[in-house]
Amino acid sequence: MSISIQHISKSYEDVTALKDISFEVKEGELFGLIGPDGAGKTTLFRILTTLLFADEGTATVAGYDVVDNYKDIRNHVGYMPGRFSLYQDLTVEENLTFFATIFGTTIEENYDLIKDIYVQIEPFKNRRAGKLSGGMKQKLALSCALIHKPNVLFLDEPTTGVDPVSRKEFWEMLKRLQKKGITMLVSTPYMDEAALCDRIALIQDGAILEIDTPQEIIKHYPKKIYDIKANNMYELILYLNEYQYNHSVYPFGEFIHYTDKRDDFNPDELVQFLKDKGLENITIQPTATTIEDTFMELAR
Amino acid sequence: MKKTNIIQAKNLTKKFGDFTAVNAITFEVKQGEIFGFLGANGAGKTTAMKMLIGISTPTSGEAEVAGLDVYKNPEGIKKSIGYMSQKFALYDDLTVKENITFFGGIYGLSRQQIKEKSTLLINELGLQKVAGELVGSLPLGWKQKLAFSVALLHDPKIIFLDEPTGGVDPITRRQFWEMIYKTAYEGTTVFVTTHYMDEAEYCNRVSIMVDGKIEALDTPKKLKEQFNVASMNDVFLKLARG
Amino acid sequence: MGRVGDRMKRFKGFIRKEFYHIFRDKRSLFILFGMPIAQIMLFGFAITNEINNVDIAIFDKAKDATTQEIIAKIVASSYFSNNETIKNESEIAAVFKKGKVKAVLIFEKDFSKNLIRDNKATLQIITDATDPNTANTISNYTNSILQKYQQEVNKDIQIAYQIIPQTKMIYNPELKSVFMFVPGVMTIILMLVSAMMTSISITREKELGTMEILLVSPIKPFQVIIGKVFPYIFLSVINAIVIVLLSIFIFKMPVEGSLFLLAFESILFIINALSLGILISTISKTQQTAMMISLMGLMLPVILLSGFIFPITSMPLPLQIISNIIPAKWFIIILKGIMLKGVGITLLWKETLVLIGMTVFFIGLSIKKYKIRLE
């Protein structure tokens, strides 16, 4: 096991950040920690990177205990915090050189590992880090976190606030790194990124809702979901909430995701109900379950 | 009911020195519409919005918001719009009631109006128990819903939402969108800037800005058909990659 | 490469980075190099206890040879210029009200006669005490001119019992205020540069989140601290040298004592201030807090309680006691001792020990308070 977490709990004053968290990440796995802001993702990352003590429970990273062997962990892991945490007044190259130096290595020594990523920002190597675009900052931060060839890489919300193109590129980079044998724990608030991980843990309010592969998690969803659309979204939501057999009603893009309490649900009945209420252009059709649906079902 | 244009922009441009942040954008927003204003960070969304809410004077071009000219009457515009941003919305060190009273006062509501509105608003959001507590102690989702309601206190014609739902949990986010639908249903136009492409799917129409220009403008459905992809995210990827 | 070599490389890399920060931030560059020069010039030229061509009015009721001679001497000095001559008592208030005249000298009637007959004559000095410092200085200067005159006159006459008062200013015989200010200014600047700049530069790493990355790396916390502090030791020493050179060459300030001792004591004080800076950074989360604590907690006491501007002996007892825990007080005593009195370590060992003690205490406390984790 590359990361092993056993019954970790943590509170700040009167707020419980983590409640009895346990899970394991296998060697070479790309593991996603999926949940909204305030779910406890960053707290868990800080405990695993030896920056915080847990109130209860134990954890090991790359075989080292996070409390007793914190110095070993600091030599063997890479960490990319949530905020952009590089020196804005240093150039791209100076930042990378600096982090290489404090890890006792050089850019040349580990160039093959970061090459894929670094070549994309190398043309700007004399630009100050503060003047880079969001996507480039992220690539630089990843290069810096990788410069000492860590066994385990912690990425705390690496794609938050980044445009879709950079997000996509970033995940492609992570996939390539995985092929080089690096274990990765990635946190993200974006449910659609869950599908890109080998396994995920859904987390909310400091508790794990479920852990499995994204495919399995979707399979566990107990209901059939329908996409419903009508000429007036607001009234549609009102009437669906009024409908006595509804199990859940959630806006979902241009549709409403609807589930029914009954096993023998007949969509035509619902359409009739909505028509009687005066709605027009009603469409209803079964749709595929997403991680987000599962998350909401579990979090209810 | 014939829908009139509540925002009209024609060749609206903003330059900072040599840099053109907003490059001759032309679009209109209809009354009661939920309009998504999309783009990556740095594409010029915020600059464009600042011109529309009367806090930045355009370099050239024309724009009317709620029937008022952005050059001649920015103060009038400020009175007819509501604004909520993710970065700053409410004072964390004031209580729920104090925040409502303060913002009501800023928009010139009478004491009586503030009293009525705050009772109404607190009941609607189910905040009776925490009305006397500091906003800072509330969960993020509650804060955002409260901020949204506060921005609507003075019954603006348009509400501008700047990245409103970043980071909140999926359920709260849906509750937030239900509030947006309700607002639009009641006739207030909703103008949402966001760089979350899945957020775009909720809007009636969206525009996508790339490097200061509006590169696409239509309903999410039509855009997806036009680019022959399954999601707005893919529309954006296709646009950005040219 | 050996472990020591590795460590040296890390350390060098760290220091190089610190210098990039310093030289790329115009504000910190200004505080580092602009402030010392500006302050020393300000205190040297603008804020001064000396008087120069102060306007005085003279009301000579005697109008005899002696008074004429004394007036001539007073006006001839560079301190005063005779602006008005007054003819009667009622005019005195009027000239003060006009505001230009700072003092009125009144010679009594029959001044010479009284002086010859009784060996005693009265010269009344009325000064405008709305500016007490100037008023005080004016009367001191007038007195000393009078005494000089008396000595000259009495030189030839043998009067056995006449006592000639003789005050002599030692150490700063010309009463040059800049000499008094230099030690204080140097103390302030070293405190500011060392304590404030280090505390800000450490808290900046916390604010930016880079401290998180540094903590999750093999570099040891004390290496981070030393790396942060070292550039400021270097820059503070340069500052100290600049200040001393400015005072010697522009203000002709003497350095009577050993330059070596001066250097040693300065470095000791710099380290003391740096350890205070580290201590501040351990208790503040943001640059703003660090700056506030540095200004309120360090600068104000240095200015008010160190004896730099207000003499400690004239403070109320509680403040006198408090002044003892302010490192700047001891450093100013040491500086004045070395620069003005030319005394050596034999007379300054006590103050030096106090400074060393404080430094060790602050360093110990910061090590204890320094966190290798985030909370």
mmCIF file of N, CA and C in Angstrom, chain A residues 10 12 46 49-53 66-67 70-71 73-75 77 79-81 83-91 94 97-99 101-106 128, chain C residues 6 9-18 20-22 24-25 204-221 228 372-375:
data_model
loop_
_atom_site.group_PDB
_atom_site.id
_atom_site.type_symbol
_atom_site.label_atom_id
_atom_site.label_comp_id
_atom_site.label_asym_id
_atom_site.label_seq_id
_atom_site.Cartn_x
_atom_site.Cartn_y
_atom_site.Cartn_z
ATOM 1 N N LYS A 10 -10.157 14.685 12.889
ATOM 2 C CA LYS A 10 -9.501 15.968 13.160
ATOM 3 C C LYS A 10 -10.546 17.047 13.373
ATOM 4 N N TYR A 12 -11.101 21.346 14.408
ATOM 5 C CA TYR A 12 -10.557 22.672 14.733
ATOM 6 C C TYR A 12 -11.544 23.336 15.660
ATOM 7 N N ARG A 46 -3.081 17.700 4.398
ATOM 8 C CA ARG A 46 -2.065 18.254 5.304
ATOM 9 C C ARG A 46 -1.642 17.223 6.343
ATOM 10 N N THR A 49 0.695 14.905 4.480
ATOM 11 C CA THR A 49 1.995 15.492 4.125
ATOM 12 C C THR A 49 2.736 15.975 5.367
ATOM 13 N N THR A 50 2.320 15.534 6.540
ATOM 14 C CA THR A 50 2.962 15.804 7.833
ATOM 15 C C THR A 50 2.870 17.257 8.272
ATOM 16 N N LEU A 51 1.959 18.012 7.683
ATOM 17 C CA LEU A 51 1.833 19.412 8.086
ATOM 18 C C LEU A 51 0.909 19.608 9.275
ATOM 19 N N LEU A 52 0.061 18.610 9.508
ATOM 20 C CA LEU A 52 -0.855 18.696 10.641
ATOM 21 C C LEU A 52 -0.863 17.357 11.368
ATOM 22 N N PHE A 53 -1.160 17.412 12.666
ATOM 23 C CA PHE A 53 -1.382 16.183 13.417
ATOM 24 C C PHE A 53 -2.865 15.845 13.382
ATOM 25 N N VAL A 66 3.149 8.983 9.420
ATOM 26 C CA VAL A 66 3.129 10.438 9.221
ATOM 27 C C VAL A 66 3.572 11.220 10.446
ATOM 28 N N VAL A 67 3.564 10.578 11.608
ATOM 29 C CA VAL A 67 4.013 11.296 12.797
ATOM 30 C C VAL A 67 5.460 10.940 13.122
ATOM 31 N N TYR A 70 8.173 11.571 9.971
ATOM 32 C CA TYR A 70 7.774 12.679 9.101
ATOM 33 C C TYR A 70 8.911 13.162 8.214
ATOM 34 N N LYS A 71 10.144 13.016 8.733
ATOM 35 C CA LYS A 71 11.272 13.485 7.910
ATOM 36 C C LYS A 71 11.434 12.640 6.649
ATOM 37 N N ILE A 73 9.053 11.083 5.100
ATOM 38 C CA ILE A 73 7.968 11.426 4.180
ATOM 39 C C ILE A 73 8.316 12.692 3.413
ATOM 40 N N ARG A 74 8.877 13.653 4.141
ATOM 41 C CA ARG A 74 9.206 14.923 3.490
ATOM 42 C C ARG A 74 10.260 14.737 2.387
ATOM 43 N N ASN A 75 11.018 13.654 2.463
ATOM 44 C CA ASN A 75 11.994 13.378 1.401
ATOM 45 C C ASN A 75 11.392 12.632 0.221
ATOM 46 N N VAL A 77 7.837 12.518 -0.774
ATOM 47 C CA VAL A 77 6.581 12.875 -1.415
ATOM 48 C C VAL A 77 6.697 14.220 -2.127
ATOM 49 N N TYR A 79 4.267 17.553 -3.219
ATOM 50 C CA TYR A 79 3.025 18.149 -2.739
ATOM 51 C C TYR A 79 2.738 19.414 -3.533
ATOM 52 N N MET A 80 1.561 19.467 -4.081
ATOM 53 C CA MET A 80 1.136 20.662 -4.797
ATOM 54 C C MET A 80 -0.093 21.202 -4.078
ATOM 55 N N PRO A 81 0.082 22.258 -3.258
ATOM 56 C CA PRO A 81 -1.038 22.767 -2.471
ATOM 57 C C PRO A 81 -2.101 23.393 -3.361
ATOM 58 N N ARG A 83 -3.587 26.429 -3.365
ATOM 59 C CA ARG A 83 -3.317 27.730 -3.971
ATOM 60 C C ARG A 83 -2.024 27.634 -4.758
ATOM 61 N N PHE A 84 -1.842 28.553 -5.693
ATOM 62 C CA PHE A 84 -0.577 28.598 -6.405
ATOM 63 C C PHE A 84 0.500 29.028 -5.416
ATOM 64 N N SER A 85 1.400 28.104 -5.077
ATOM 65 C CA SER A 85 2.356 28.368 -4.016
ATOM 66 C C SER A 85 3.785 28.372 -4.515
ATOM 67 N N LEU A 86 4.044 29.231 -5.483
ATOM 68 C CA LEU A 86 5.426 29.376 -5.923
ATOM 69 C C LEU A 86 5.789 30.838 -5.763
ATOM 70 N N TYR A 87 7.070 31.143 -5.980
ATOM 71 C CA TYR A 87 7.499 32.522 -5.803
ATOM 72 C C TYR A 87 7.171 33.317 -7.056
ATOM 73 N N GLN A 88 6.225 34.245 -6.907
ATOM 74 C CA GLN A 88 5.753 35.010 -8.059
ATOM 75 C C GLN A 88 6.840 35.917 -8.622
ATOM 76 N N ASP A 89 7.778 36.337 -7.764
ATOM 77 C CA ASP A 89 8.789 37.285 -8.219
ATOM 78 C C ASP A 89 10.041 36.574 -8.750
ATOM 79 N N LEU A 90 9.986 35.252 -8.768
ATOM 80 C CA LEU A 90 11.086 34.508 -9.376
ATOM 81 C C LEU A 90 10.639 34.014 -10.753
ATOM 82 N N THR A 91 11.603 33.855 -11.658
ATOM 83 C CA THR A 91 11.227 33.380 -12.987
ATOM 84 C C THR A 91 10.923 31.884 -12.923
ATOM 85 N N GLU A 94 14.096 30.016 -12.287
ATOM 86 C CA GLU A 94 14.602 30.216 -10.921
ATOM 87 C C GLU A 94 13.800 29.426 -9.909
ATOM 88 N N THR A 97 14.828 25.745 -10.327
ATOM 89 C CA THR A 97 16.180 25.554 -9.797
ATOM 90 C C THR A 97 16.167 25.583 -8.278
ATOM 91 N N PHE A 98 15.401 26.520 -7.725
ATOM 92 C CA PHE A 98 15.346 26.623 -6.271
ATOM 93 C C PHE A 98 14.818 25.346 -5.640
ATOM 94 N N PHE A 99 13.702 24.836 -6.176
ATOM 95 C CA PHE A 99 13.145 23.626 -5.571
ATOM 96 C C PHE A 99 14.050 22.418 -5.795
ATOM 97 N N THR A 101 17.259 22.575 -5.828
ATOM 98 C CA THR A 101 18.352 22.738 -4.870
ATOM 99 C C THR A 101 17.951 22.325 -3.469
ATOM 100 N N ILE A 102 16.753 22.754 -3.025
ATOM 101 C CA ILE A 102 16.426 22.393 -1.646
ATOM 102 C C ILE A 102 16.129 20.899 -1.504
ATOM 103 N N PHE A 103 15.826 20.236 -2.605
ATOM 104 C CA PHE A 103 15.671 18.788 -2.522
ATOM 105 C C PHE A 103 16.991 18.084 -2.811
ATOM 106 N N GLY A 104 18.056 18.852 -2.917
ATOM 107 C CA GLY A 104 19.375 18.259 -3.115
ATOM 108 C C GLY A 104 19.538 17.619 -4.478
ATOM 109 N N THR A 105 18.900 18.175 -5.506
ATOM 110 C CA THR A 105 19.068 17.600 -6.834
ATOM 111 C C THR A 105 19.225 18.739 -7.850
ATOM 112 N N THR A 106 19.243 18.386 -9.116
ATOM 113 C CA THR A 106 19.349 19.419 -10.143
ATOM 114 C C THR A 106 18.288 19.150 -11.205
ATOM 115 N N ARG A 128 8.604 35.898 -15.113
ATOM 116 C CA ARG A 128 8.281 35.745 -13.694
ATOM 117 C C ARG A 128 7.041 34.867 -13.529
ATOM 118 N N ASP C 6 26.197 18.919 0.177
ATOM 119 C CA ASP C 6 24.776 19.021 -0.152
ATOM 120 C C ASP C 6 24.111 20.151 0.606
ATOM 121 N N LYS C 9 25.064 23.517 -0.573
ATOM 122 C CA LYS C 9 24.417 23.860 -1.839
ATOM 123 C C LYS C 9 22.987 24.333 -1.615
ATOM 124 N N ARG C 10 22.298 23.615 -0.728
ATOM 125 C CA ARG C 10 20.943 23.996 -0.393
ATOM 126 C C ARG C 10 20.898 25.401 0.185
ATOM 127 N N PHE C 11 21.841 25.602 1.104
ATOM 128 C CA PHE C 11 21.902 26.879 1.804
ATOM 129 C C PHE C 11 22.163 28.020 0.827
ATOM 130 N N LYS C 12 23.118 27.785 -0.065
ATOM 131 C CA LYS C 12 23.457 28.813 -1.057
ATOM 132 C C LYS C 12 22.262 29.090 -1.962
ATOM 133 N N GLY C 13 21.594 28.004 -2.381
ATOM 134 C CA GLY C 13 20.427 28.164 -3.247
ATOM 135 C C GLY C 13 19.364 29.000 -2.565
ATOM 136 N N PHE C 14 19.203 28.752 -1.282
ATOM 137 C CA PHE C 14 18.189 29.474 -0.522
ATOM 138 C C PHE C 14 18.516 30.960 -0.448
ATOM 139 N N ILE C 15 19.799 31.226 -0.158
ATOM 140 C CA ILE C 15 20.193 32.626 -0.006
ATOM 141 C C ILE C 15 20.096 33.364 -1.331
ATOM 142 N N ARG C 16 20.440 32.671 -2.404
ATOM 143 C CA ARG C 16 20.333 33.315 -3.719
ATOM 144 C C ARG C 16 18.881 33.741 -3.956
ATOM 145 N N LYS C 17 17.959 32.827 -3.615
ATOM 146 C CA LYS C 17 16.542 33.128 -3.783
ATOM 147 C C LYS C 17 16.137 34.348 -2.956
ATOM 148 N N GLU C 18 16.644 34.436 -1.719
ATOM 149 C CA GLU C 18 16.289 35.572 -0.871
ATOM 150 C C GLU C 18 16.735 36.889 -1.498
ATOM 151 N N TYR C 20 17.113 37.471 -4.655
ATOM 152 C CA TYR C 20 16.207 37.779 -5.771
ATOM 153 C C TYR C 20 14.985 38.527 -5.236
ATOM 154 N N HIS C 21 14.409 37.998 -4.146
ATOM 155 C CA HIS C 21 13.227 38.652 -3.584
ATOM 156 C C HIS C 21 13.525 40.107 -3.239
ATOM 157 N N ILE C 22 14.651 40.293 -2.541
ATOM 158 C CA ILE C 22 14.955 41.635 -2.042
ATOM 159 C C ILE C 22 15.183 42.600 -3.196
ATOM 160 N N ARG C 24 14.168 42.441 -6.202
ATOM 161 C CA ARG C 24 13.075 42.630 -7.145
ATOM 162 C C ARG C 24 11.909 43.384 -6.546
ATOM 163 N N ASP C 25 11.977 43.639 -5.249
ATOM 164 C CA ASP C 25 10.883 44.342 -4.621
ATOM 165 C C ASP C 25 11.325 45.774 -4.330
ATOM 166 N N ARG C 204 5.616 36.367 4.669
ATOM 167 C CA ARG C 204 5.193 36.364 3.274
ATOM 168 C C ARG C 204 5.147 34.934 2.739
ATOM 169 N N GLU C 205 6.117 34.126 3.147
ATOM 170 C CA GLU C 205 6.115 32.727 2.696
ATOM 171 C C GLU C 205 4.902 31.982 3.246
ATOM 172 N N LYS C 206 4.505 32.369 4.465
ATOM 173 C CA LYS C 206 3.317 31.715 5.020
ATOM 174 C C LYS C 206 2.095 32.130 4.225
ATOM 175 N N GLU C 207 2.005 33.422 3.947
ATOM 176 C CA GLU C 207 0.836 33.943 3.250
ATOM 177 C C GLU C 207 0.721 33.367 1.847
ATOM 178 N N LEU C 208 1.839 33.261 1.153
ATOM 179 C CA LEU C 208 1.821 32.762 -0.220
ATOM 180 C C LEU C 208 1.580 31.264 -0.276
ATOM 181 N N GLY C 209 1.803 30.588 0.846
ATOM 182 C CA GLY C 209 1.648 29.143 0.841
ATOM 183 C C GLY C 209 2.951 28.426 0.518
ATOM 184 N N THR C 210 4.010 29.178 0.225
ATOM 185 C CA THR C 210 5.271 28.519 -0.104
ATOM 186 C C THR C 210 5.878 27.865 1.137
ATOM 187 N N MET C 211 5.520 28.389 2.328
ATOM 188 C CA MET C 211 6.035 27.773 3.547
ATOM 189 C C MET C 211 5.583 26.320 3.628
ATOM 190 N N GLU C 212 4.363 26.053 3.165
ATOM 191 C CA GLU C 212 3.851 24.688 3.150
ATOM 192 C C GLU C 212 4.778 23.767 2.356
ATOM 193 N N ILE C 213 5.169 24.278 1.171
ATOM 194 C CA ILE C 213 6.029 23.456 0.319
ATOM 195 C C ILE C 213 7.405 23.291 0.961
ATOM 196 N N LEU C 214 7.911 24.357 1.566
ATOM 197 C CA LEU C 214 9.225 24.257 2.207
ATOM 198 C C LEU C 214 9.183 23.263 3.363
ATOM 199 N N LEU C 215 8.071 23.281 4.109
ATOM 200 C CA LEU C 215 7.964 22.353 5.240
ATOM 201 C C LEU C 215 7.928 20.908 4.748
ATOM 202 N N VAL C 216 7.198 20.685 3.648
ATOM 203 C CA VAL C 216 7.125 19.336 3.085
ATOM 204 C C VAL C 216 8.304 19.123 2.150
ATOM 205 N N SER C 217 9.489 19.408 2.618
ATOM 206 C CA SER C 217 10.693 19.171 1.812
ATOM 207 C C SER C 217 11.793 18.845 2.795
ATOM 208 N N PRO C 218 12.882 18.263 2.316
ATOM 209 C CA PRO C 218 13.915 17.848 3.266
ATOM 210 C C PRO C 218 14.651 19.012 3.921
ATOM 211 N N ILE C 219 14.435 20.231 3.468
ATOM 212 C CA ILE C 219 15.163 21.339 4.084
ATOM 213 C C ILE C 219 14.651 21.505 5.510
ATOM 214 N N LYS C 220 15.604 21.665 6.460
ATOM 215 C CA LYS C 220 15.205 21.699 7.865
ATOM 216 C C LYS C 220 14.750 23.104 8.248
ATOM 217 N N PRO C 221 13.786 23.173 9.172
ATOM 218 C CA PRO C 221 13.256 24.480 9.554
ATOM 219 C C PRO C 221 14.340 25.487 9.929
ATOM 220 N N LYS C 228 16.806 32.712 5.663
ATOM 221 C CA LYS C 228 16.021 33.944 5.612
ATOM 222 C C LYS C 228 16.786 35.097 6.265
ATOM 223 N N ILE C 372 7.232 23.257 13.072
ATOM 224 C CA ILE C 372 7.590 22.463 11.911
ATOM 225 C C ILE C 372 6.328 21.969 11.229
ATOM 226 N N ARG C 373 5.192 22.309 11.796
ATOM 227 C CA ARG C 373 3.920 21.979 11.165
ATOM 228 C C ARG C 373 3.103 23.247 11.041
ATOM 229 N N LEU C 374 1.863 23.095 10.550
ATOM 230 C CA LEU C 374 1.101 24.302 10.241
ATOM 231 C C LEU C 374 0.395 24.937 11.432
ATOM 232 N N GLU C 375 0.175 24.203 12.506
ATOM 233 C CA GLU C 375 -0.549 24.834 13.615
ATOM 234 C C GLU C 375 0.229 24.775 14.910
#
